[in-house]
Steps between C-alpha positions, in 0.01 A plus 500: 500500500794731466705693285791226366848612479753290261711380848228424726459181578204276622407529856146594564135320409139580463305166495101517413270255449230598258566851526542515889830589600620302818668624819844301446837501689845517317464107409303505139650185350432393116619149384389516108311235294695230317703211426724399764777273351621236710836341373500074427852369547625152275826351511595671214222782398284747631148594467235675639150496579218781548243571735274802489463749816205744558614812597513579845486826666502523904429818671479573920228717601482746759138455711358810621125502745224439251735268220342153430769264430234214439388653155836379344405086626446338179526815293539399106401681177665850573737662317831574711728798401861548613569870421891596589672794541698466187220483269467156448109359565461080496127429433360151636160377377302301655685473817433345804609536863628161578579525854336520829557825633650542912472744656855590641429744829868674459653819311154618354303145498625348206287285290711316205321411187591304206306576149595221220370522127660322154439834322747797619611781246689755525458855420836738443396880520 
């Protein structure tokens, strides 16, 4: 995406979804795949339990004349990449866009979007 400088620090994203790269705004959000502990409190111990999380990356689109927004209803099966400007690529497989996407009519007609899958890997260049 760019040439990656040792202080440079994350701040821009190229989403595609199998091998399409999306018109986004500045809100690419990645919540990675895993465990999430939750703590269990006794009188006089601790514990913990865990409960996997799919991944979970949610994107805004801009809409320009011509864009269908209905392709992405029910979309599943597609591989999701999350390229960033500091090299880093997350891969999901098998994704799916769980959300219904509305159409916001302000600041370019947003269209949020929210692509889930269990398998997300990451890629360091």
């Amino acid at each position: 995406m760019a040439n990656v400088c040792g202080d440079r620090v994350l701040g821009k994203a190229r989403v595609t979804v199998d091998g399409e790269v999306l018109r986004t705004e500045k809100s690419v959000s990645l919540t990675l795949a895993g465990d999430e502990i939750k703590e269990v409190e006794g009188d006089y111990e601790t514990g913990f339990t865990a409960e996997f999380k799919a991944a979970e990356l949610t994107c805004k689109l801009m809409v320009k004349p011509g864009d269908s927004v209905a392709r992405f209803v029910g979309m599943c099966g597609v591989t999701v990449v999350a390229e960033f400007d500091t090299g880093q690529r997350f891969i999901l497989s098998e994704a799916r866009q769980n959300s219904r996407p509305k159409i916001t009519g302000k600041d370019g007609g947003q269209v949020e979007l929210k692509f889930t899958a269990t398998k997300c890997e990451e890629i360091i260049a």
